[in-house]
mmCIF file of C-alpha atoms and ligand atoms in Angstrom:
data_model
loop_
_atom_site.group_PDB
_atom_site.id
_atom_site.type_symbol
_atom_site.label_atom_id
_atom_site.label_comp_id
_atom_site.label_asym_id
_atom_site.label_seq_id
_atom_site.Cartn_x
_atom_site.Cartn_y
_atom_site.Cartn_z
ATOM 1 C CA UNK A 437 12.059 -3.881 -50.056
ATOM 2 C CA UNK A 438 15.158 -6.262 -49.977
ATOM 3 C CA UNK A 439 14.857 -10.200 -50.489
ATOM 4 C CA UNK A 440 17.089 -12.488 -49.141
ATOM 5 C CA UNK A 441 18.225 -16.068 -48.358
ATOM 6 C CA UNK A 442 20.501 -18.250 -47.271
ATOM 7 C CA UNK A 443 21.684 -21.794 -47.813
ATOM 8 C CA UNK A 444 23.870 -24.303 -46.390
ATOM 9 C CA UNK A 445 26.540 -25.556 -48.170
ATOM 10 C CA UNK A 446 26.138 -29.134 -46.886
ATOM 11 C CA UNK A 447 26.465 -30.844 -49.500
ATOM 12 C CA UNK A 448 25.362 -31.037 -53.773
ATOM 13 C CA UNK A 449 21.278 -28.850 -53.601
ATOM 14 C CA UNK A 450 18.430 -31.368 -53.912
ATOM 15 C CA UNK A 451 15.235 -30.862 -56.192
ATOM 16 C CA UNK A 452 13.958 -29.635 -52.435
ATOM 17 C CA UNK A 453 16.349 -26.822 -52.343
ATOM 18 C CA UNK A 454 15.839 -26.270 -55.932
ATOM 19 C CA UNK A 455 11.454 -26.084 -55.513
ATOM 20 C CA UNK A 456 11.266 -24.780 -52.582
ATOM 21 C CA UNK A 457 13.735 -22.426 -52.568
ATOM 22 C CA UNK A 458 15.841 -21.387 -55.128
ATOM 23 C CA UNK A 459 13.487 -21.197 -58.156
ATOM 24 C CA UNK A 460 11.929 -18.838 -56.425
ATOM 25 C CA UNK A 461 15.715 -16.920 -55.711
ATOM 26 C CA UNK A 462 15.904 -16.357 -59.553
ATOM 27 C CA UNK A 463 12.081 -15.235 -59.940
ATOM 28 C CA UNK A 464 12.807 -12.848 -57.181
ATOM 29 C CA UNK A 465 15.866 -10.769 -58.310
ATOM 30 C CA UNK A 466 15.590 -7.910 -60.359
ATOM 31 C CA UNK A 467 18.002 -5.677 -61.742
ATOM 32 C CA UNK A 468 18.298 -2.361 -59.047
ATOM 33 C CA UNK A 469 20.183 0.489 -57.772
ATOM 34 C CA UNK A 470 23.316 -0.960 -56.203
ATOM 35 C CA UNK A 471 23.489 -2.269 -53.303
ATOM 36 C CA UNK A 472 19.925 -0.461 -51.981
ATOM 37 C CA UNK A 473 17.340 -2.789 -53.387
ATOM 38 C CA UNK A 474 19.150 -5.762 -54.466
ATOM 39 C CA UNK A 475 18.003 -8.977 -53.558
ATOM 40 C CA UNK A 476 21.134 -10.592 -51.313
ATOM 41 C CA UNK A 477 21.333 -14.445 -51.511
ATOM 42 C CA UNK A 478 24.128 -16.041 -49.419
ATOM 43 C CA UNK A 479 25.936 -19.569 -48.551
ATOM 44 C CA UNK A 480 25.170 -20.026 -45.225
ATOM 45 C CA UNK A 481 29.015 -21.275 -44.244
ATOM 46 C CA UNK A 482 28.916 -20.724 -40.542
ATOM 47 C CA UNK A 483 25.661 -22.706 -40.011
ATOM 48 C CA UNK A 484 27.184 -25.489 -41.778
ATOM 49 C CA UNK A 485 29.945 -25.347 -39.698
ATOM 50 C CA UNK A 486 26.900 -26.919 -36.892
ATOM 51 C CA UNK A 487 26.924 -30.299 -39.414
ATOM 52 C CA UNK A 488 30.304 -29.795 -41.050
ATOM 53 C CA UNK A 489 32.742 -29.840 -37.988
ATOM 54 C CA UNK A 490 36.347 -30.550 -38.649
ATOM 55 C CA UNK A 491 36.960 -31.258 -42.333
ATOM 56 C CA UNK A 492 38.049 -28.047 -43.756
ATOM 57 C CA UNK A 493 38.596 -29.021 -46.990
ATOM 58 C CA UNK A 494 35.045 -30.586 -47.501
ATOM 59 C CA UNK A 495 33.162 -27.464 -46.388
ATOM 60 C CA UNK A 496 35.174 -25.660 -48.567
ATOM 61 C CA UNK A 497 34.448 -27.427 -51.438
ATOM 62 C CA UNK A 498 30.769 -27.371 -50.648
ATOM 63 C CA UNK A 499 31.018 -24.119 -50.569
ATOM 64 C CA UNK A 500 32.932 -23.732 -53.859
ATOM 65 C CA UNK A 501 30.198 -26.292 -55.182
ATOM 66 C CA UNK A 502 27.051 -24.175 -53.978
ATOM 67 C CA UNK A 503 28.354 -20.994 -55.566
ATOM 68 C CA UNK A 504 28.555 -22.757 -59.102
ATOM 69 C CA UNK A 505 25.319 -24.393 -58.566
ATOM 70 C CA UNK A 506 23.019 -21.439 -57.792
ATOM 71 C CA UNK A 507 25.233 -19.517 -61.057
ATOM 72 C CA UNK A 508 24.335 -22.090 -62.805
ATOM 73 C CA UNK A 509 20.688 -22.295 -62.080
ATOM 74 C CA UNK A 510 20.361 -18.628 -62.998
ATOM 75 C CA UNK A 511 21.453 -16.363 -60.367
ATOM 76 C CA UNK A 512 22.397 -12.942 -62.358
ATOM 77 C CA UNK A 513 25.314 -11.269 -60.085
ATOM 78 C CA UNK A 514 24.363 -8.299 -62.371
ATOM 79 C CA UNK A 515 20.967 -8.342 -60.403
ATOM 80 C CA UNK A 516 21.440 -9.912 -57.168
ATOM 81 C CA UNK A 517 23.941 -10.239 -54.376
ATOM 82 C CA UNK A 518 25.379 -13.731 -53.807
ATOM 83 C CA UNK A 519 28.062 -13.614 -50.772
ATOM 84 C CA UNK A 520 29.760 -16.230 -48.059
ATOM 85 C CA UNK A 521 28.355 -15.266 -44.910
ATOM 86 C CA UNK A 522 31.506 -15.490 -42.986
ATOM 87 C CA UNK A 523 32.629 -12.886 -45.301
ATOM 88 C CA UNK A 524 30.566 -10.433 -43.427
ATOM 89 C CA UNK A 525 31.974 -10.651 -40.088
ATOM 90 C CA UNK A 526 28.997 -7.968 -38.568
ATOM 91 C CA UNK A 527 26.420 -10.942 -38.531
ATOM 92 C CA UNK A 528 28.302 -12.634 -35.995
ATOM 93 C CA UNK A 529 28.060 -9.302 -34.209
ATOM 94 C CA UNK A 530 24.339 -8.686 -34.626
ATOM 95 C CA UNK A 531 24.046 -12.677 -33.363
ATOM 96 C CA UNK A 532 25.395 -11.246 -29.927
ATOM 97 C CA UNK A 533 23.190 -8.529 -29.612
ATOM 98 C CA UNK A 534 20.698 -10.916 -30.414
ATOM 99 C CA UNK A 535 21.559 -13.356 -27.884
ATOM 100 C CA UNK A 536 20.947 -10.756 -24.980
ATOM 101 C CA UNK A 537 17.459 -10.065 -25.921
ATOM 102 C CA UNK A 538 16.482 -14.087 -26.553
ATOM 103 C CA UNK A 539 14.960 -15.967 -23.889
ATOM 104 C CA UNK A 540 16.019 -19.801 -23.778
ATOM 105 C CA UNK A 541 12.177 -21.203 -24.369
ATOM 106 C CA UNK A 542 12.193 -19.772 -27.787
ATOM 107 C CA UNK A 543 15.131 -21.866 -28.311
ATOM 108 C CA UNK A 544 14.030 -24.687 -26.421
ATOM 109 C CA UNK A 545 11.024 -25.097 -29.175
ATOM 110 C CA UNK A 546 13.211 -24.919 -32.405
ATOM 111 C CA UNK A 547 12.692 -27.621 -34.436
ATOM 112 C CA UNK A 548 15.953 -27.998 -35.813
ATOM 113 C CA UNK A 549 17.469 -28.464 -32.829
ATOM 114 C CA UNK A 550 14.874 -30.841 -31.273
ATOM 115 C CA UNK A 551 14.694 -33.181 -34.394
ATOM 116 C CA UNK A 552 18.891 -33.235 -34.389
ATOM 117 C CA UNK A 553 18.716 -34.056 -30.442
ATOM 118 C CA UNK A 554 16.286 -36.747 -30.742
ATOM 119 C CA UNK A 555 18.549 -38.240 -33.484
ATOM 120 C CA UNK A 556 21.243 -38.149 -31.280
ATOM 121 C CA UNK A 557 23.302 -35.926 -33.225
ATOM 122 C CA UNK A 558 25.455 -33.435 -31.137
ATOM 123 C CA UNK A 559 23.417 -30.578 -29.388
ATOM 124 C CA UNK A 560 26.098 -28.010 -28.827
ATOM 125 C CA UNK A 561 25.506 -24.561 -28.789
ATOM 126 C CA UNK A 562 26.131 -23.703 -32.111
ATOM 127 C CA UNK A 563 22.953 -26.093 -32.921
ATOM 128 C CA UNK A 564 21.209 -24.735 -30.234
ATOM 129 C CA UNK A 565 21.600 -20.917 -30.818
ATOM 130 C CA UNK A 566 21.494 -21.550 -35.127
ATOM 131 C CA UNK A 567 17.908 -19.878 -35.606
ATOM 132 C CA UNK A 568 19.416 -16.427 -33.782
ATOM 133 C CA UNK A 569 22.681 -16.623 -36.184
ATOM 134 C CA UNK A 570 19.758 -17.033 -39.191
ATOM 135 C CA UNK A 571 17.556 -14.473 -37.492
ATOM 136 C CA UNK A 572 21.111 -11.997 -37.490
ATOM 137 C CA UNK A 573 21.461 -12.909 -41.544
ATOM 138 C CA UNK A 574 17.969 -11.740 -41.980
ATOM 139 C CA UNK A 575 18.212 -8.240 -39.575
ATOM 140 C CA UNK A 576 21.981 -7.377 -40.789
ATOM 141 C CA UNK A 577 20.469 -6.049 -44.399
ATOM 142 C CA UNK A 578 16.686 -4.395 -43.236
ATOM 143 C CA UNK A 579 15.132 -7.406 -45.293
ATOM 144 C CA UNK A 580 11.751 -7.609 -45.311
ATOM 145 C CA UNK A 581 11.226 -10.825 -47.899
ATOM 146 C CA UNK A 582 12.862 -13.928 -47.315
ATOM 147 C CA UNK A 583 11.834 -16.706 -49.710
ATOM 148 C CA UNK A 584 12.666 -20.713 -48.115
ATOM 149 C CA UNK A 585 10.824 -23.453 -48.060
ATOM 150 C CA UNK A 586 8.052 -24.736 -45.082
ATOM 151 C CA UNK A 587 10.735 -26.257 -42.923
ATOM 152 C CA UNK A 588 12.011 -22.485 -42.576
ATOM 153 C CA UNK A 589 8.640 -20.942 -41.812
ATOM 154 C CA UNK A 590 9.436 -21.277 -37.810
ATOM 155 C CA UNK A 591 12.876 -19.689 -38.474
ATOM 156 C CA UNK A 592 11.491 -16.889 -39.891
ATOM 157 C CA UNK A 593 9.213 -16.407 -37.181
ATOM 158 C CA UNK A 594 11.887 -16.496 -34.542
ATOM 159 C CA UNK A 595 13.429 -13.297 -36.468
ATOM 160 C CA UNK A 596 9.912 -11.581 -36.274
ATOM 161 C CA UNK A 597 9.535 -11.984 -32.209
ATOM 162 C CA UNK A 598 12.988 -11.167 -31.989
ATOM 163 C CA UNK A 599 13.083 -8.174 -33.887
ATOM 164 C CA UNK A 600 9.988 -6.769 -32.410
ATOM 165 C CA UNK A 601 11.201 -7.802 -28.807
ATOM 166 C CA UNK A 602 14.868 -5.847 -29.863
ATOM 167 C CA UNK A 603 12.737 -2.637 -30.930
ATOM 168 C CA UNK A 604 10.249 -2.688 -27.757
ATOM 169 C CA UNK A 605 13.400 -3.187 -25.207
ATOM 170 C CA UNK A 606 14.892 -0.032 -26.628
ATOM 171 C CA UNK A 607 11.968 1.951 -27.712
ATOM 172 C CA UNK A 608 12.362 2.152 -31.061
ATOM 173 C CA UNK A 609 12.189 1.058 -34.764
ATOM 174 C CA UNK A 610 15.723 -0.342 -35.456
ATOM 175 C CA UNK A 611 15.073 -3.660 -36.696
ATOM 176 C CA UNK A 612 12.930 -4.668 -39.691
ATOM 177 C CA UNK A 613 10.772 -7.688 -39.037
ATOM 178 C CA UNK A 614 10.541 -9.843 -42.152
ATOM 179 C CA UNK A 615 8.076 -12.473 -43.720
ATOM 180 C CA UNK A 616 8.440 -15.950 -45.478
ATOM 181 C CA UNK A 617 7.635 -15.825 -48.603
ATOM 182 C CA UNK A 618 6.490 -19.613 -49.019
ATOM 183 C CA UNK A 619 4.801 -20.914 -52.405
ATOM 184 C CA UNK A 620 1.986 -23.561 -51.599
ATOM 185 C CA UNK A 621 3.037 -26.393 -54.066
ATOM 186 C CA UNK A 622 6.305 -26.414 -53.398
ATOM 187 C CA UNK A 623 6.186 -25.755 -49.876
ATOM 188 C CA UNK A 624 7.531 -29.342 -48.981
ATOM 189 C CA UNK A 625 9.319 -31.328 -51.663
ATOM 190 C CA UNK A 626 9.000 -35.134 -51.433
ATOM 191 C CA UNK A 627 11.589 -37.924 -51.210
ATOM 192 C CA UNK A 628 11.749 -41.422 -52.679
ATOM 193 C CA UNK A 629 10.200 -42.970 -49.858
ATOM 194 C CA UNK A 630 7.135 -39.769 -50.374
ATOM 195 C CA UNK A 631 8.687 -37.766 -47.091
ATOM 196 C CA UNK A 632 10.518 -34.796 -47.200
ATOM 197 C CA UNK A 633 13.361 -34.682 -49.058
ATOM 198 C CA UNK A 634 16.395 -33.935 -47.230
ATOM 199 C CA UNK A 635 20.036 -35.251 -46.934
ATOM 200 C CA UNK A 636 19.595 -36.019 -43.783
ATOM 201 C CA UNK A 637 17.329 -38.808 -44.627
ATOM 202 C CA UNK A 638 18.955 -39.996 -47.539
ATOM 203 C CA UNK A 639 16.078 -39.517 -50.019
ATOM 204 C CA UNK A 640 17.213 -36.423 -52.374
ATOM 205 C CA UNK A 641 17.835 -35.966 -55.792
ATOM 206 C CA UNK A 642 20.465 -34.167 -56.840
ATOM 207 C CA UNK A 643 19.950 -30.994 -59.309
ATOM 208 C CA UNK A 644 22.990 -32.003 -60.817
ATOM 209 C CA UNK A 645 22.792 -36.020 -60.952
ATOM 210 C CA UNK A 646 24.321 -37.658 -63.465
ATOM 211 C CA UNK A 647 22.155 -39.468 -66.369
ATOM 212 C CA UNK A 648 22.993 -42.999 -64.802
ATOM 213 C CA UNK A 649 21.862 -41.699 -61.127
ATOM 214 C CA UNK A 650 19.158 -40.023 -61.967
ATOM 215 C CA UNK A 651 17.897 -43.171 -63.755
ATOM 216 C CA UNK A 652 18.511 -45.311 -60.678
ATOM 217 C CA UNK A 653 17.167 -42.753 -58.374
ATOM 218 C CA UNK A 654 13.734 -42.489 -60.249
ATOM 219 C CA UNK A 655 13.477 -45.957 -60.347
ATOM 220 C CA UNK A 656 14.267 -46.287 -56.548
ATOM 221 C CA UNK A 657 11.306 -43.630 -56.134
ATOM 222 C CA UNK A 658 8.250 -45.546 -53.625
ATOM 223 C CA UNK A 659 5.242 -46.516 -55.339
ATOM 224 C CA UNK A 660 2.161 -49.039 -54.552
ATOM 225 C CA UNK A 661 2.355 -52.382 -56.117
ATOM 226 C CA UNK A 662 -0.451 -51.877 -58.519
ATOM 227 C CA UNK A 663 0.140 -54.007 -61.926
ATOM 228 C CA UNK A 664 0.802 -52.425 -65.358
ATOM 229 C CA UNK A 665 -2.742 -53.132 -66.367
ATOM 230 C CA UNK A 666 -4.312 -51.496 -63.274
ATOM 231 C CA UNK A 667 -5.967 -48.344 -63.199
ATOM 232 C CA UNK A 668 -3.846 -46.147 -60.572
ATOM 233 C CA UNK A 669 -5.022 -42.886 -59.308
ATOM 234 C CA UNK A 670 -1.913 -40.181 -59.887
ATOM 235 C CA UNK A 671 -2.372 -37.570 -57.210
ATOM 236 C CA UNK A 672 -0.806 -38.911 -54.135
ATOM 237 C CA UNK A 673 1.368 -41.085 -56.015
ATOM 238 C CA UNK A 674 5.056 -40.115 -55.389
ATOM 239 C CA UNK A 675 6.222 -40.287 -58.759
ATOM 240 C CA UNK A 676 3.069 -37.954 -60.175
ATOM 241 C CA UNK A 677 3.902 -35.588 -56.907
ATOM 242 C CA UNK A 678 7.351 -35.512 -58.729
ATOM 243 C CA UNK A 679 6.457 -34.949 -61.786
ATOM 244 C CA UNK A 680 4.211 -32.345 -61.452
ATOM 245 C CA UNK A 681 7.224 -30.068 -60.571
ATOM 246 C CA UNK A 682 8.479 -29.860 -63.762
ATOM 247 C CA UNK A 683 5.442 -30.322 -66.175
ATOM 248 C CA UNK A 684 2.837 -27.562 -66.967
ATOM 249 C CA UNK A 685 -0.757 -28.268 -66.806
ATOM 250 C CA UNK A 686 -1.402 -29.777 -70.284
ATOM 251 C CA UNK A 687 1.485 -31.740 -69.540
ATOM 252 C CA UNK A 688 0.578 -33.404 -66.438
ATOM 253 C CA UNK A 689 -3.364 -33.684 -67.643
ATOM 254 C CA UNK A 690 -1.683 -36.267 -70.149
ATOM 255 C CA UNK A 691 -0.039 -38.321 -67.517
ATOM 256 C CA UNK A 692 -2.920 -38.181 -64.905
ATOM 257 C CA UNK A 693 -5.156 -39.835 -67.704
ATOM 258 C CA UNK A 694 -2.511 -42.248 -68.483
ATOM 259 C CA UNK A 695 -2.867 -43.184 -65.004
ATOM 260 C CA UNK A 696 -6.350 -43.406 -64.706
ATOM 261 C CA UNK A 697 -6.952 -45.474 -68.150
ATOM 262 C CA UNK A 698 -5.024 -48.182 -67.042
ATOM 263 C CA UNK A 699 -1.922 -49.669 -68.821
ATOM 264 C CA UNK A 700 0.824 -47.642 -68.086
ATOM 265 C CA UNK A 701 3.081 -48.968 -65.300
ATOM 266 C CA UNK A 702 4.671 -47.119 -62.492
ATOM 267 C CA UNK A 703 8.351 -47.545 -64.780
ATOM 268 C CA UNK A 704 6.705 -45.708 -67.725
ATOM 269 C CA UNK A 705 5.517 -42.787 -65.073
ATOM 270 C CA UNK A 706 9.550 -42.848 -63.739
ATOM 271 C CA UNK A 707 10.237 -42.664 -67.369
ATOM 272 C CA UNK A 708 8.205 -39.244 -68.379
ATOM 273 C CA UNK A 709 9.903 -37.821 -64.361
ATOM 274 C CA UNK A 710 13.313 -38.510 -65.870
ATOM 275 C CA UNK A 711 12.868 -36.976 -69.262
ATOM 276 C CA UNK A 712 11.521 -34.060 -67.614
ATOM 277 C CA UNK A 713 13.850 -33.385 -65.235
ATOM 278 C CA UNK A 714 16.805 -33.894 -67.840
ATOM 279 C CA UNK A 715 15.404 -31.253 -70.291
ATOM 280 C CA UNK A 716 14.050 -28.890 -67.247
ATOM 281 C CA UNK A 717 17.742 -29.155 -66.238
ATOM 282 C CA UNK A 718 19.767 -29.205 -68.850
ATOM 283 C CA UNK A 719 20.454 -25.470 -69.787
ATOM 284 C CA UNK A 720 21.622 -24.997 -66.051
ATOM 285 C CA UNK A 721 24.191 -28.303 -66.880
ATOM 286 C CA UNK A 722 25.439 -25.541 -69.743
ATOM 287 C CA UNK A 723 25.548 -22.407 -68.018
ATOM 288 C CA UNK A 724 27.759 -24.641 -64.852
ATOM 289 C CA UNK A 725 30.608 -25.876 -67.260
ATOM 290 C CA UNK A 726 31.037 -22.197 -68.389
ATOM 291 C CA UNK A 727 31.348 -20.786 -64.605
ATOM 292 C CA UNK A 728 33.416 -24.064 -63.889
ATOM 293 C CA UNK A 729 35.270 -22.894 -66.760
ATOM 294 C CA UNK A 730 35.954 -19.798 -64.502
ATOM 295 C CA UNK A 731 37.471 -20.321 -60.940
ATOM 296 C CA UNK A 732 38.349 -16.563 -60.098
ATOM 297 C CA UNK A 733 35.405 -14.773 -61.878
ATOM 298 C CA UNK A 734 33.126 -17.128 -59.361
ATOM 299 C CA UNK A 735 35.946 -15.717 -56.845
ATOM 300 C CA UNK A 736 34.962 -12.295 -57.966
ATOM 301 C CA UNK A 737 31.325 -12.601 -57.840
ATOM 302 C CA UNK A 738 31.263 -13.476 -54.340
ATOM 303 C CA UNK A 739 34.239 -10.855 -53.275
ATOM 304 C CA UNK A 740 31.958 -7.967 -54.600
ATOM 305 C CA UNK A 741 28.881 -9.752 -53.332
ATOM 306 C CA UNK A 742 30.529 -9.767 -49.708
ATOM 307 C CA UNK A 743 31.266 -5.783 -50.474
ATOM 308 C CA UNK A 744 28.546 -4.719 -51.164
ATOM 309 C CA UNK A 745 26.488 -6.782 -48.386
ATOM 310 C CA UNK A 746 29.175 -5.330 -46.000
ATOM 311 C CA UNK A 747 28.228 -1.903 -47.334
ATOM 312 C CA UNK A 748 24.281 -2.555 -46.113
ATOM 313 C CA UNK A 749 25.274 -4.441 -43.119
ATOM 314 C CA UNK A 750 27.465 -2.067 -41.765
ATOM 315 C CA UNK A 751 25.210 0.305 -41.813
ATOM 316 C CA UNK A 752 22.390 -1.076 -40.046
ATOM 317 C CA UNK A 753 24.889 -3.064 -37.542
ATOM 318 C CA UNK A 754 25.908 1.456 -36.908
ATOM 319 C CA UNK A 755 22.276 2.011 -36.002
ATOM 320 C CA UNK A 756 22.302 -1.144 -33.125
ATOM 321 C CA UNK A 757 25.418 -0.060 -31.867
ATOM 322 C CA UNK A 758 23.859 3.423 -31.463
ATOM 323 C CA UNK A 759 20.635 2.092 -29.787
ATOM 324 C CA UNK A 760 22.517 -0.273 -27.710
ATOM 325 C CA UNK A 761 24.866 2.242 -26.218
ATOM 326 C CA UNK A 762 27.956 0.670 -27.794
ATOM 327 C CA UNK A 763 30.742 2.094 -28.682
ATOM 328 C CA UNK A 764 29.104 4.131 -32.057
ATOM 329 C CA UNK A 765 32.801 3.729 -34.168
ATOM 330 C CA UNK A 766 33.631 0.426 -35.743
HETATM 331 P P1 TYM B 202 18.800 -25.337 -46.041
HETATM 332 O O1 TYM B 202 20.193 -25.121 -46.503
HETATM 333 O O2 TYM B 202 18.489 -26.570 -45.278
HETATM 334 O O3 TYM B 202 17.824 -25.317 -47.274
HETATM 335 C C1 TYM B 202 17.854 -24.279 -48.243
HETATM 336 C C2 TYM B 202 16.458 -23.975 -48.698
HETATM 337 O O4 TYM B 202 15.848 -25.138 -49.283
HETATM 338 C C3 TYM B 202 14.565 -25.335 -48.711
HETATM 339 N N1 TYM B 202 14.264 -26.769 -48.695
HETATM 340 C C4 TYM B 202 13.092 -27.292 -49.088
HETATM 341 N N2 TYM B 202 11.976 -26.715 -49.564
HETATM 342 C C5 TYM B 202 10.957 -27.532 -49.903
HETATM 343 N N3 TYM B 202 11.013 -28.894 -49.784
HETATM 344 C C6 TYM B 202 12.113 -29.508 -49.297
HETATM 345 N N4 TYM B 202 12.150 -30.836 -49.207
HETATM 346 C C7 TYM B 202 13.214 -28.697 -48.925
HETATM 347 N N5 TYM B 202 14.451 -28.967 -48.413
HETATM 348 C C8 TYM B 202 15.080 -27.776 -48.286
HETATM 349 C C9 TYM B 202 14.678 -24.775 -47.310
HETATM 350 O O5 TYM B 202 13.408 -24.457 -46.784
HETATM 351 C C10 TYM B 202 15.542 -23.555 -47.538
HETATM 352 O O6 TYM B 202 14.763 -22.440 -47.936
HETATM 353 N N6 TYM B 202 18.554 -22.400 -42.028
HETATM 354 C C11 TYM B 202 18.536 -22.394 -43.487
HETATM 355 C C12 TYM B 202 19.672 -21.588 -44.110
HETATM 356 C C13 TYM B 202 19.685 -20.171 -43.684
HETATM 357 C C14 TYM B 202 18.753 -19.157 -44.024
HETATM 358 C C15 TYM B 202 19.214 -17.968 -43.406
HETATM 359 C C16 TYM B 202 17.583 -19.137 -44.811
HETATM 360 C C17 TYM B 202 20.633 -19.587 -42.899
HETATM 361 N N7 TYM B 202 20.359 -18.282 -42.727
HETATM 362 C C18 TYM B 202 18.523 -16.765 -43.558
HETATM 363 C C19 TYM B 202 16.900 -17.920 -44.922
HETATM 364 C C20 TYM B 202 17.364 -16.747 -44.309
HETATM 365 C C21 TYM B 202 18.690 -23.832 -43.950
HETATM 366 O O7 TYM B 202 19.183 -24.660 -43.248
HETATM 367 O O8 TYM B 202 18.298 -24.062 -45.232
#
């Protein structure tokens, strides 16, 4: 069994990224036999490069920033694999031998690429061709688990057809077709305006806020216009939806009967999301100034990352080569 992921390094992770995602990165890793086994979690670098065109220095530091930022949140290199795609140059290789077995309507109906288009954003090919790059990051390393949030789901379904479609054109079992791994109430992470959260609609919170933003980001959160007195019914409310994230059950009982006696106002409700958060947070604040701390060991941890996903890449990119009729020496 391998688990894997990948992220974007687009910009500072979101409580999203953090719910839907990357909790579920940490729950997932376990201590194994190196590299067979290890769950392999990587900054997806050369996707970004589909948003992130022409400012080096930004996706760099991105980069640098999403590395800390998943160490900090309590990725153990001593149990799992955290790499820079574009360290492992045979993805972009699997991606071609992709490519020849994808037919254009399965591209035609990603969603990524049809919500970017119909904001106007730049359709180029990169955009266009980005689920069979994600669907090569998932092949390259046999994985069979790959945790992400809903908006993913399709993704991962692409890799499945395309993995089955690779096998039946040459008559054999050389790719692994993989599953989402998807938890229910975190599936899709709300906004402040209640949608999606996502930077490209401007409604995320930052894991890493600081105390003054994350005050004027809770209190930006959309509620109804329901009085302090009024009795206000907590599930659907945004800031409940929130909340519920971080609080267990006997903790979010309390507020949903706050909320249904009446008397506690919406600013009171921001007020138990932001304490929350802060204390739900604040051990990963810790453990980020001590890998900050550290430029080169984060350096090091993503140099033997990209070894040893090399190591499990290389060998499966051996067994295409060898069905494709390639050349069988890289
Ligand atoms: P990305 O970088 O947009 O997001 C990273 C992860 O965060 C999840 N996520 C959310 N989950 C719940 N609610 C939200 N509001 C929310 N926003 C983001 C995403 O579902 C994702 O799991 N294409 C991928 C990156 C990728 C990848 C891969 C993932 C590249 N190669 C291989 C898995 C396997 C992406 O853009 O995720």
């Amino acid at each position: 069994m391998r688990v894997l992921s990948g992220i974007q390094p687009t910009g500072r992770f979101h409580w999203g990224n953090y719910f839907g995602a990357i909790r579920q990165y940490i729950a997932l890793q376990q201590a194994a036999e190196e590299p067979t086994g290890r769950a392999f979690y990587f900054l997806a670098d050369l996707h970004a490069l589909t948003t992130i065109r022409g400012e080096p220095e930004v996706l760099r530091q991105h980069t640098r920033d999403a590395a800390l930022d998943l160490l900090a949140l309590g990725l153990d290199p001593n149990k799992a694999t955290l790499f820079r795609q574009s360290d492992v140059p045979e993805v972009t290789e699997l991606f071609w031998a992709l490519l020849t077995v994808t037919q254009m309507h399965l591209l035609d109906k990603g969603h990524s690429y049809k919500e970017k288009k119909a904001r106007g954003l730049p359709a180029d090919a990169g955009l266009y061709t980005y689920p069979i790059l994600q669907a090569a990051d998932i092949l390259l390393y046999d994985s069979d688990t790959v945790p992400v949030g809903a908006d993913q789901v399709q993704h991962i379904e692409i890799t499945r057809d395309l993995a089955e479609r690779f096998n039946h054109i040459y008559s054999a079992d050389v790719l692994v077709p993989p599953k989402a791994y998807v938890l229910d109430d975190s599936a899709k992470v709300i906004g402040l305006d209640g949608e999606k959260m996502s930077k490209s609609y401007g409604n995320t919170i930052e894991i890493f806020e600081t105390p003054k933003r994350l005050k004027k980001k809770c209190n930006s959160i959309v509620t109804d216009s329901l009085t302090v007195e009024d009795v206000k019914e907590p599930e659907g409310d945004n800031v409940f939806t929130m909340y519920k994230l971080f609080a267990d059950e006997s903790q979010r009982a309390e507020l949903a009967a706050k909320y249904r006696a009446g008397g506690m106002g919406y600013g009171e409700a921001k007020k138990a999301l932001i304490n929350a958060a802060t204390e739900y947070f604040a051990p990963a604040w810790e453990r980020r100034a001590d890998w900050e701390a550290r430029p080169d060991d984060v350096e090091d941890v993503l140099q033997a990352g990209a070894k040893q996903a090399r190591a499990v890449g290389g060998a499966v990119l051996d067994r295409v080569r060898v069905a494709c009729g390639l050349s069988a020496r890289r």
